[in-house]
Amino acid sequence: AQSVTQLDSHVSVSEGTPVLLRCNYSSSYSPSLFWYVQHPNKGLQLLLKYTSAATLVKGINGFEAEFKKSETSFHLTKPSAHMSDAAEYFCVVRYSMFSGGYNKLIFGAGTRLAVHP
Amino acid sequence: GAVVSQHPSWVICKSGTSVKIECRSLDFQATTMFWYRQFPKQSLMLMATSNEGSKATYEQGVEKDKFLINHASLTLSTLTVTSAHPEDSSFYICSARVRESGTDTQYFGPGTRLTVL
């Protein structure tokens, strides 16, 4: 079954240090992968997306993610955390109808990022 | 990115009353919109897919007679929670799908906090 796993429910970093939020997906033909961020009581904002073009995807606010097919991973990184990065992050996958999927978004459970001074 | 708005951002109602939530795509037309529900500290749960000019497609376990969806135009979908009860209290988020660079991307509204007393 198609699925996406966020390996850490909580990540805590100090301001100015690197951020790594891990995401693995179940193998399938040509998935589309997304990272969204949700601040408290807000909707989801698209950070970046992978759509079978470049494997290293750059997003907004200094975030980037690398698609690694051999590892079925799409980890989100940022070189230097800022206090405003504290939020909930969702890794999301969409499998195409041609791969036997349903063209719907499948959400990871989310990773709460805390940034300390 | 594309902008999706929701109204109201929060609503408090009495048990037994109905509440309507609007979702609008502000700078694009969306033939397909989605309604999600999010419980505290949890991921998003897809309730239904709203298709312009046709009936919505509901996910398993979602009562179509309780959660009425209307997608009367290419920029507006509404969710009406009928005969609301306290267990319907939740954060409701809509999303609109847009085709960008050959890929479907979903943009999310800011959410509506429903509290049923």
PDB file of C-alpha atoms in Angstrom:
ATOM      1  CA  ALA A   1       0.000   0.000   0.000  1.00  0.00           C
ATOM      2  CA  GLN A   2       1.132   3.530  -0.701  1.00  0.00           C
ATOM      3  CA  SER A   3       2.378   5.264   2.412  1.00  0.00           C
ATOM      4  CA  VAL A   4       4.674   7.952   3.716  1.00  0.00           C
ATOM      5  CA  THR A   5       6.581   7.822   6.995  1.00  0.00           C
ATOM      6  CA  GLN A   6       8.025  10.733   8.908  1.00  0.00           C
ATOM      7  CA  LEU A   7      10.614   9.178  11.126  1.00  0.00           C
ATOM      8  CA  ASP A   8      10.591  11.775  13.890  1.00  0.00           C
ATOM      9  CA  SER A   9       7.508  13.141  15.588  1.00  0.00           C
ATOM     10  CA  HIS A  10       9.535  15.872  17.298  1.00  0.00           C
ATOM     11  CA  VAL A  11      12.821  17.547  16.384  1.00  0.00           C
ATOM     12  CA  SER A  12      14.487  20.174  18.530  1.00  0.00           C
ATOM     13  CA  VAL A  13      17.395  22.329  17.351  1.00  0.00           C
ATOM     14  CA  SER A  14      19.195  25.452  18.445  1.00  0.00           C
ATOM     15  CA  GLU A  15      18.855  28.615  16.405  1.00  0.00           C
ATOM     16  CA  GLY A  16      21.555  28.786  13.769  1.00  0.00           C
ATOM     17  CA  THR A  17      22.143  25.015  13.606  1.00  0.00           C
ATOM     18  CA  PRO A  18      21.122  22.737  10.721  1.00  0.00           C
ATOM     19  CA  VAL A  19      17.680  21.179  10.416  1.00  0.00           C
ATOM     20  CA  LEU A  20      16.990  17.658   9.162  1.00  0.00           C
ATOM     21  CA  LEU A  21      13.435  16.327   8.941  1.00  0.00           C
ATOM     22  CA  ARG A  22      13.262  12.789   7.633  1.00  0.00           C
ATOM     23  CA  CYS A  23      10.689  11.305   5.293  1.00  0.00           C
ATOM     24  CA  ASN A  24      10.450   7.922   3.570  1.00  0.00           C
ATOM     25  CA  TYR A  25       7.821   6.786   1.102  1.00  0.00           C
ATOM     26  CA  SER A  26       6.764   3.402  -0.143  1.00  0.00           C
ATOM     27  CA  SER A  27       8.194   2.619  -3.522  1.00  0.00           C
ATOM     28  CA  SER A  28       6.082   3.377  -6.524  1.00  0.00           C
ATOM     29  CA  TYR A  29       6.306   4.596 -10.065  1.00  0.00           C
ATOM     30  CA  SER A  30       6.929   8.348 -10.344  1.00  0.00           C
ATOM     31  CA  PRO A  31       5.549   9.700  -7.078  1.00  0.00           C
ATOM     32  CA  SER A  32       5.178  13.421  -6.580  1.00  0.00           C
ATOM     33  CA  LEU A  33       6.527  14.547  -3.246  1.00  0.00           C
ATOM     34  CA  PHE A  34       5.792  17.672  -1.259  1.00  0.00           C
ATOM     35  CA  TRP A  35       6.746  19.306   1.992  1.00  0.00           C
ATOM     36  CA  TYR A  36       4.217  21.569   3.672  1.00  0.00           C
ATOM     37  CA  VAL A  37       4.598  23.648   6.827  1.00  0.00           C
ATOM     38  CA  GLN A  38       1.809  24.469   9.253  1.00  0.00           C
ATOM     39  CA  HIS A  39       2.099  27.153  11.891  1.00  0.00           C
ATOM     40  CA  PRO A  40      -0.287  26.987  14.884  1.00  0.00           C
ATOM     41  CA  ASN A  41      -3.933  27.426  13.934  1.00  0.00           C
ATOM     42  CA  LYS A  42      -2.995  28.062  10.317  1.00  0.00           C
ATOM     43  CA  GLY A  43      -3.439  26.233   7.049  1.00  0.00           C
ATOM     44  CA  LEU A  44      -0.651  24.456   5.208  1.00  0.00           C
ATOM     45  CA  GLN A  45       1.929  26.357   3.196  1.00  0.00           C
ATOM     46  CA  LEU A  46       3.804  24.657   0.378  1.00  0.00           C
ATOM     47  CA  LEU A  47       7.564  24.639   1.013  1.00  0.00           C
ATOM     48  CA  LEU A  48       8.692  22.698  -2.029  1.00  0.00           C
ATOM     49  CA  LYS A  49       7.784  19.885  -4.385  1.00  0.00           C
ATOM     50  CA  TYR A  50       9.513  17.157  -6.353  1.00  0.00           C
ATOM     51  CA  THR A  51       8.060  16.239  -9.708  1.00  0.00           C
ATOM     52  CA  SER A  52      10.721  14.058 -11.396  1.00  0.00           C
ATOM     53  CA  ALA A  53      12.856  16.961 -12.557  1.00  0.00           C
ATOM     54  CA  ALA A  54      15.994  17.779 -10.513  1.00  0.00           C
ATOM     55  CA  THR A  55      16.511  15.483  -7.531  1.00  0.00           C
ATOM     56  CA  LEU A  56      17.612  18.385  -5.331  1.00  0.00           C
ATOM     57  CA  VAL A  57      14.682  20.699  -4.846  1.00  0.00           C
ATOM     58  CA  LYS A  58      15.003  24.179  -3.425  1.00  0.00           C
ATOM     59  CA  GLY A  59      12.037  25.709  -1.659  1.00  0.00           C
ATOM     60  CA  ILE A  60      11.078  28.809   0.196  1.00  0.00           C
ATOM     61  CA  ASN A  61      12.698  30.151   3.367  1.00  0.00           C
ATOM     62  CA  GLY A  62      16.002  28.402   2.682  1.00  0.00           C
ATOM     63  CA  PHE A  63      14.627  24.862   2.814  1.00  0.00           C
ATOM     64  CA  GLU A  64      15.604  22.172   0.364  1.00  0.00           C
ATOM     65  CA  ALA A  65      14.984  18.463  -0.060  1.00  0.00           C
ATOM     66  CA  GLU A  66      16.717  15.703  -1.970  1.00  0.00           C
ATOM     67  CA  PHE A  67      14.862  12.890  -3.696  1.00  0.00           C
ATOM     68  CA  LYS A  68      16.817   9.640  -3.312  1.00  0.00           C
ATOM     69  CA  LYS A  69      15.140   6.842  -5.202  1.00  0.00           C
ATOM     70  CA  SER A  70      17.542   4.177  -3.941  1.00  0.00           C
ATOM     71  CA  GLU A  71      16.633   5.040  -0.367  1.00  0.00           C
ATOM     72  CA  THR A  72      13.000   5.982  -1.073  1.00  0.00           C
ATOM     73  CA  SER A  73      13.639   9.134   0.925  1.00  0.00           C
ATOM     74  CA  PHE A  74      12.812  12.810   0.611  1.00  0.00           C
ATOM     75  CA  HIS A  75      14.424  14.441   3.636  1.00  0.00           C
ATOM     76  CA  LEU A  76      13.964  18.167   4.290  1.00  0.00           C
ATOM     77  CA  THR A  77      16.972  20.237   5.301  1.00  0.00           C
ATOM     78  CA  LYS A  78      17.940  23.785   6.119  1.00  0.00           C
ATOM     79  CA  PRO A  79      21.505  24.925   6.865  1.00  0.00           C
ATOM     80  CA  SER A  80      20.620  27.303   9.670  1.00  0.00           C
ATOM     81  CA  ALA A  81      17.426  27.257  11.727  1.00  0.00           C
ATOM     82  CA  HIS A  82      15.552  30.420  12.579  1.00  0.00           C
ATOM     83  CA  MET A  83      13.122  30.902  15.430  1.00  0.00           C
ATOM     84  CA  SER A  84      10.340  31.471  12.917  1.00  0.00           C
ATOM     85  CA  ASP A  85      10.882  27.950  11.532  1.00  0.00           C
ATOM     86  CA  ALA A  86       9.228  26.438  14.603  1.00  0.00           C
ATOM     87  CA  ALA A  87       6.120  24.720  13.232  1.00  0.00           C
ATOM     88  CA  GLU A  88       4.651  21.401  12.147  1.00  0.00           C
ATOM     89  CA  TYR A  89       6.041  19.946   8.928  1.00  0.00           C
ATOM     90  CA  PHE A  90       4.228  17.433   6.757  1.00  0.00           C
ATOM     91  CA  CYS A  91       5.782  15.220   4.123  1.00  0.00           C
ATOM     92  CA  VAL A  92       3.167  14.438   1.497  1.00  0.00           C
ATOM     93  CA  VAL A  93       3.180  12.039  -1.438  1.00  0.00           C
ATOM     94  CA  ARG A  94       0.896  11.666  -4.389  1.00  0.00           C
ATOM     95  CA  TYR A  95       0.979   8.560  -6.487  1.00  0.00           C
ATOM     96  CA  SER A  96      -0.250   8.887 -10.026  1.00  0.00           C
ATOM     97  CA  MET A  97      -3.294   7.004 -11.205  1.00  0.00           C
ATOM     98  CA  PHE A  98      -1.075   5.252 -13.721  1.00  0.00           C
ATOM     99  CA  SER A  99       0.923   3.610 -10.945  1.00  0.00           C
ATOM    100  CA  GLY A 100      -2.184   2.146  -9.428  1.00  0.00           C
ATOM    101  CA  GLY A 101      -2.523   5.019  -7.029  1.00  0.00           C
ATOM    102  CA  TYR A 102      -5.510   7.246  -6.602  1.00  0.00           C
ATOM    103  CA  ASN A 103      -4.057  10.684  -7.372  1.00  0.00           C
ATOM    104  CA  LYS A 104      -4.781  11.754  -3.808  1.00  0.00           C
ATOM    105  CA  LEU A 105      -2.413  13.271  -1.323  1.00  0.00           C
ATOM    106  CA  ILE A 106      -1.131  10.949   1.363  1.00  0.00           C
ATOM    107  CA  PHE A 107       0.081  12.775   4.463  1.00  0.00           C
ATOM    108  CA  GLY A 108       2.799  11.806   6.854  1.00  0.00           C
ATOM    109  CA  ALA A 109       2.027  12.059  10.548  1.00  0.00           C
ATOM    110  CA  GLY A 110       3.955  15.309  10.830  1.00  0.00           C
ATOM    111  CA  THR A 111       7.127  16.432  12.581  1.00  0.00           C
ATOM    112  CA  ARG A 112       7.018  19.195  15.118  1.00  0.00           C
ATOM    113  CA  LEU A 113      10.120  21.351  14.885  1.00  0.00           C
ATOM    114  CA  ALA A 114      11.147  23.327  17.950  1.00  0.00           C
ATOM    115  CA  VAL A 115      13.869  25.965  17.674  1.00  0.00           C
ATOM    116  CA  HIS A 116      15.604  27.116  20.837  1.00  0.00           C
ATOM    117  CA  PRO A 117      17.577  30.346  21.287  1.00  0.00           C
TER     118      PRO A 117
ATOM    119  CA  GLY B   1       1.909  30.284  -5.268  1.00  0.00           C
ATOM    120  CA  ALA B   2      -1.820  30.215  -5.649  1.00  0.00           C
ATOM    121  CA  VAL B   3      -3.954  31.658  -2.852  1.00  0.00           C
ATOM    122  CA  VAL B   4      -6.881  29.924  -1.211  1.00  0.00           C
ATOM    123  CA  SER B   5      -9.086  31.690   1.316  1.00  0.00           C
ATOM    124  CA  GLN B   6     -11.589  30.378   3.829  1.00  0.00           C
ATOM    125  CA  HIS B   7     -14.397  32.089   5.650  1.00  0.00           C
ATOM    126  CA  PRO B   8     -14.985  32.251   8.508  1.00  0.00           C
ATOM    127  CA  SER B   9     -11.653  31.642  10.207  1.00  0.00           C
ATOM    128  CA  TRP B  10     -13.457  30.532  13.325  1.00  0.00           C
ATOM    129  CA  VAL B  11     -17.044  29.926  14.332  1.00  0.00           C
ATOM    130  CA  ILE B  12     -18.855  28.956  17.524  1.00  0.00           C
ATOM    131  CA  CYS B  13     -22.337  27.526  17.260  1.00  0.00           C
ATOM    132  CA  LYS B  14     -24.930  25.778  19.356  1.00  0.00           C
ATOM    133  CA  SER B  15     -25.551  22.071  19.087  1.00  0.00           C
ATOM    134  CA  GLY B  16     -28.184  21.289  16.459  1.00  0.00           C
ATOM    135  CA  THR B  17     -27.515  24.272  14.243  1.00  0.00           C
ATOM    136  CA  SER B  18     -25.878  24.261  10.810  1.00  0.00           C
ATOM    137  CA  VAL B  19     -22.678  26.010   9.840  1.00  0.00           C
ATOM    138  CA  LYS B  20     -21.442  26.894   6.370  1.00  0.00           C
ATOM    139  CA  ILE B  21     -17.758  27.293   5.548  1.00  0.00           C
ATOM    140  CA  GLU B  22     -16.636  28.882   2.288  1.00  0.00           C
ATOM    141  CA  CYS B  23     -13.485  28.089   0.362  1.00  0.00           C
ATOM    142  CA  ARG B  24     -12.359  30.332  -2.481  1.00  0.00           C
ATOM    143  CA  SER B  25      -9.514  30.195  -4.955  1.00  0.00           C
ATOM    144  CA  LEU B  26      -8.511  33.831  -5.281  1.00  0.00           C
ATOM    145  CA  ASP B  27      -6.304  33.998  -8.345  1.00  0.00           C
ATOM    146  CA  PHE B  28      -7.054  30.832 -10.238  1.00  0.00           C
ATOM    147  CA  GLN B  29      -9.883  28.527 -11.198  1.00  0.00           C
ATOM    148  CA  ALA B  30     -10.124  25.185  -9.502  1.00  0.00           C
ATOM    149  CA  THR B  31     -12.211  22.400 -10.959  1.00  0.00           C
ATOM    150  CA  THR B  32     -11.296  20.268  -7.970  1.00  0.00           C
ATOM    151  CA  MET B  33     -11.234  21.254  -4.333  1.00  0.00           C
ATOM    152  CA  PHE B  34     -10.762  19.124  -1.240  1.00  0.00           C
ATOM    153  CA  TRP B  35     -12.040  19.296   2.322  1.00  0.00           C
ATOM    154  CA  TYR B  36      -9.931  18.039   5.184  1.00  0.00           C
ATOM    155  CA  ARG B  37     -10.459  17.728   8.894  1.00  0.00           C
ATOM    156  CA  GLN B  38      -7.665  17.974  11.417  1.00  0.00           C
ATOM    157  CA  PHE B  39      -7.832  16.951  15.048  1.00  0.00           C
ATOM    158  CA  PRO B  40      -5.397  18.444  17.574  1.00  0.00           C
ATOM    159  CA  LYS B  41      -1.820  17.283  17.113  1.00  0.00           C
ATOM    160  CA  GLN B  42      -2.802  15.037  14.221  1.00  0.00           C
ATOM    161  CA  SER B  43      -2.372  15.018  10.493  1.00  0.00           C
ATOM    162  CA  LEU B  44      -5.034  15.967   7.971  1.00  0.00           C
ATOM    163  CA  MET B  45      -7.850  13.590   7.146  1.00  0.00           C
ATOM    164  CA  LEU B  46      -9.448  13.883   3.723  1.00  0.00           C
ATOM    165  CA  MET B  47     -13.219  14.154   4.019  1.00  0.00           C
ATOM    166  CA  ALA B  48     -14.288  14.653   0.436  1.00  0.00           C
ATOM    167  CA  THR B  49     -13.310  15.748  -3.030  1.00  0.00           C
ATOM    168  CA  SER B  50     -15.411  18.555  -4.455  1.00  0.00           C
ATOM    169  CA  ASN B  51     -15.830  18.697  -8.215  1.00  0.00           C
ATOM    170  CA  GLU B  52     -17.247  21.761  -9.924  1.00  0.00           C
ATOM    171  CA  GLY B  53     -20.652  21.076 -11.377  1.00  0.00           C
ATOM    172  CA  SER B  54     -20.996  17.563 -10.015  1.00  0.00           C
ATOM    173  CA  LYS B  55     -21.514  15.713  -6.778  1.00  0.00           C
ATOM    174  CA  ALA B  56     -18.732  15.497  -4.249  1.00  0.00           C
ATOM    175  CA  THR B  57     -16.913  12.255  -3.647  1.00  0.00           C
ATOM    176  CA  TYR B  58     -16.834  11.352   0.023  1.00  0.00           C
ATOM    177  CA  GLU B  59     -14.230   9.266   1.786  1.00  0.00           C
ATOM    178  CA  GLN B  60     -15.247   6.139   3.598  1.00  0.00           C
ATOM    179  CA  GLY B  61     -16.830   6.870   6.952  1.00  0.00           C
ATOM    180  CA  VAL B  62     -17.765  10.477   6.152  1.00  0.00           C
ATOM    181  CA  GLU B  63     -21.513  11.117   6.281  1.00  0.00           C
ATOM    182  CA  LYS B  64     -22.537  12.887   3.094  1.00  0.00           C
ATOM    183  CA  ASP B  65     -25.849  14.015   4.580  1.00  0.00           C
ATOM    184  CA  LYS B  66     -24.084  15.631   7.500  1.00  0.00           C
ATOM    185  CA  PHE B  67     -21.273  17.302   5.602  1.00  0.00           C
ATOM    186  CA  LEU B  68     -22.895  18.893   2.564  1.00  0.00           C
ATOM    187  CA  ILE B  69     -20.516  20.072  -0.126  1.00  0.00           C
ATOM    188  CA  ASN B  70     -21.403  22.377  -2.977  1.00  0.00           C
ATOM    189  CA  HIS B  71     -18.991  23.444  -5.712  1.00  0.00           C
ATOM    190  CA  ALA B  72     -21.145  25.795  -7.708  1.00  0.00           C
ATOM    191  CA  SER B  73     -18.381  27.714  -9.466  1.00  0.00           C
ATOM    192  CA  LEU B  74     -14.750  27.346 -10.431  1.00  0.00           C
ATOM    193  CA  THR B  75     -13.655  29.530  -7.523  1.00  0.00           C
ATOM    194  CA  LEU B  76     -16.005  28.560  -4.697  1.00  0.00           C
ATOM    195  CA  SER B  77     -16.728  25.427  -2.722  1.00  0.00           C
ATOM    196  CA  THR B  78     -18.790  25.341   0.458  1.00  0.00           C
ATOM    197  CA  LEU B  79     -18.957  22.844   3.293  1.00  0.00           C
ATOM    198  CA  THR B  80     -22.072  22.857   5.444  1.00  0.00           C
ATOM    199  CA  VAL B  81     -22.004  20.980   8.715  1.00  0.00           C
ATOM    200  CA  THR B  82     -25.648  20.151   9.363  1.00  0.00           C
ATOM    201  CA  SER B  83     -27.104  19.610  12.835  1.00  0.00           C
ATOM    202  CA  ALA B  84     -23.715  20.128  14.376  1.00  0.00           C
ATOM    203  CA  HIS B  85     -22.754  18.338  17.574  1.00  0.00           C
ATOM    204  CA  PRO B  86     -19.796  18.818  19.923  1.00  0.00           C
ATOM    205  CA  GLU B  87     -17.943  15.909  18.307  1.00  0.00           C
ATOM    206  CA  ASP B  88     -17.941  17.902  15.056  1.00  0.00           C
ATOM    207  CA  SER B  89     -15.716  20.492  16.687  1.00  0.00           C
ATOM    208  CA  SER B  90     -12.509  20.481  14.704  1.00  0.00           C
ATOM    209  CA  PHE B  91     -10.234  22.393  12.359  1.00  0.00           C
ATOM    210  CA  TYR B  92     -11.527  22.230   8.796  1.00  0.00           C
ATOM    211  CA  ILE B  93      -9.125  22.980   5.947  1.00  0.00           C
ATOM    212  CA  CYS B  94      -9.935  23.244   2.274  1.00  0.00           C
ATOM    213  CA  SER B  95      -7.539  22.839  -0.593  1.00  0.00           C
ATOM    214  CA  ALA B  96      -7.641  23.611  -4.292  1.00  0.00           C
ATOM    215  CA  ARG B  97      -5.742  21.807  -7.002  1.00  0.00           C
ATOM    216  CA  VAL B  98      -4.002  23.684  -9.759  1.00  0.00           C
ATOM    217  CA  ARG B  99      -1.943  22.499 -12.695  1.00  0.00           C
ATOM    218  CA  GLU B 100       1.558  23.998 -12.595  1.00  0.00           C
ATOM    219  CA  SER B 101       4.391  23.130 -14.946  1.00  0.00           C
ATOM    220  CA  GLY B 102       2.687  19.913 -15.894  1.00  0.00           C
ATOM    221  CA  THR B 103       2.112  18.828 -12.301  1.00  0.00           C
ATOM    222  CA  ASP B 104      -0.912  19.032 -10.040  1.00  0.00           C
ATOM    223  CA  THR B 105      -0.229  20.973  -6.863  1.00  0.00           C
ATOM    224  CA  GLN B 106      -2.628  21.527  -3.989  1.00  0.00           C
ATOM    225  CA  TYR B 107      -2.765  24.833  -2.172  1.00  0.00           C
ATOM    226  CA  PHE B 108      -4.437  25.022   1.204  1.00  0.00           C
ATOM    227  CA  GLY B 109      -6.673  27.555   2.843  1.00  0.00           C
ATOM    228  CA  PRO B 110      -5.928  28.957   6.302  1.00  0.00           C
ATOM    229  CA  GLY B 111      -8.499  26.707   7.971  1.00  0.00           C
ATOM    230  CA  THR B 112     -11.700  27.225   9.933  1.00  0.00           C
ATOM    231  CA  ARG B 113     -11.900  26.416  13.630  1.00  0.00           C
ATOM    232  CA  LEU B 114     -15.382  25.093  14.442  1.00  0.00           C
ATOM    233  CA  THR B 115     -16.497  24.851  18.060  1.00  0.00           C
ATOM    234  CA  VAL B 116     -19.889  23.354  18.787  1.00  0.00           C
ATOM    235  CA  LEU B 117     -21.245  24.035  22.247  1.00  0.00           C
TER     236      LEU B 117
END
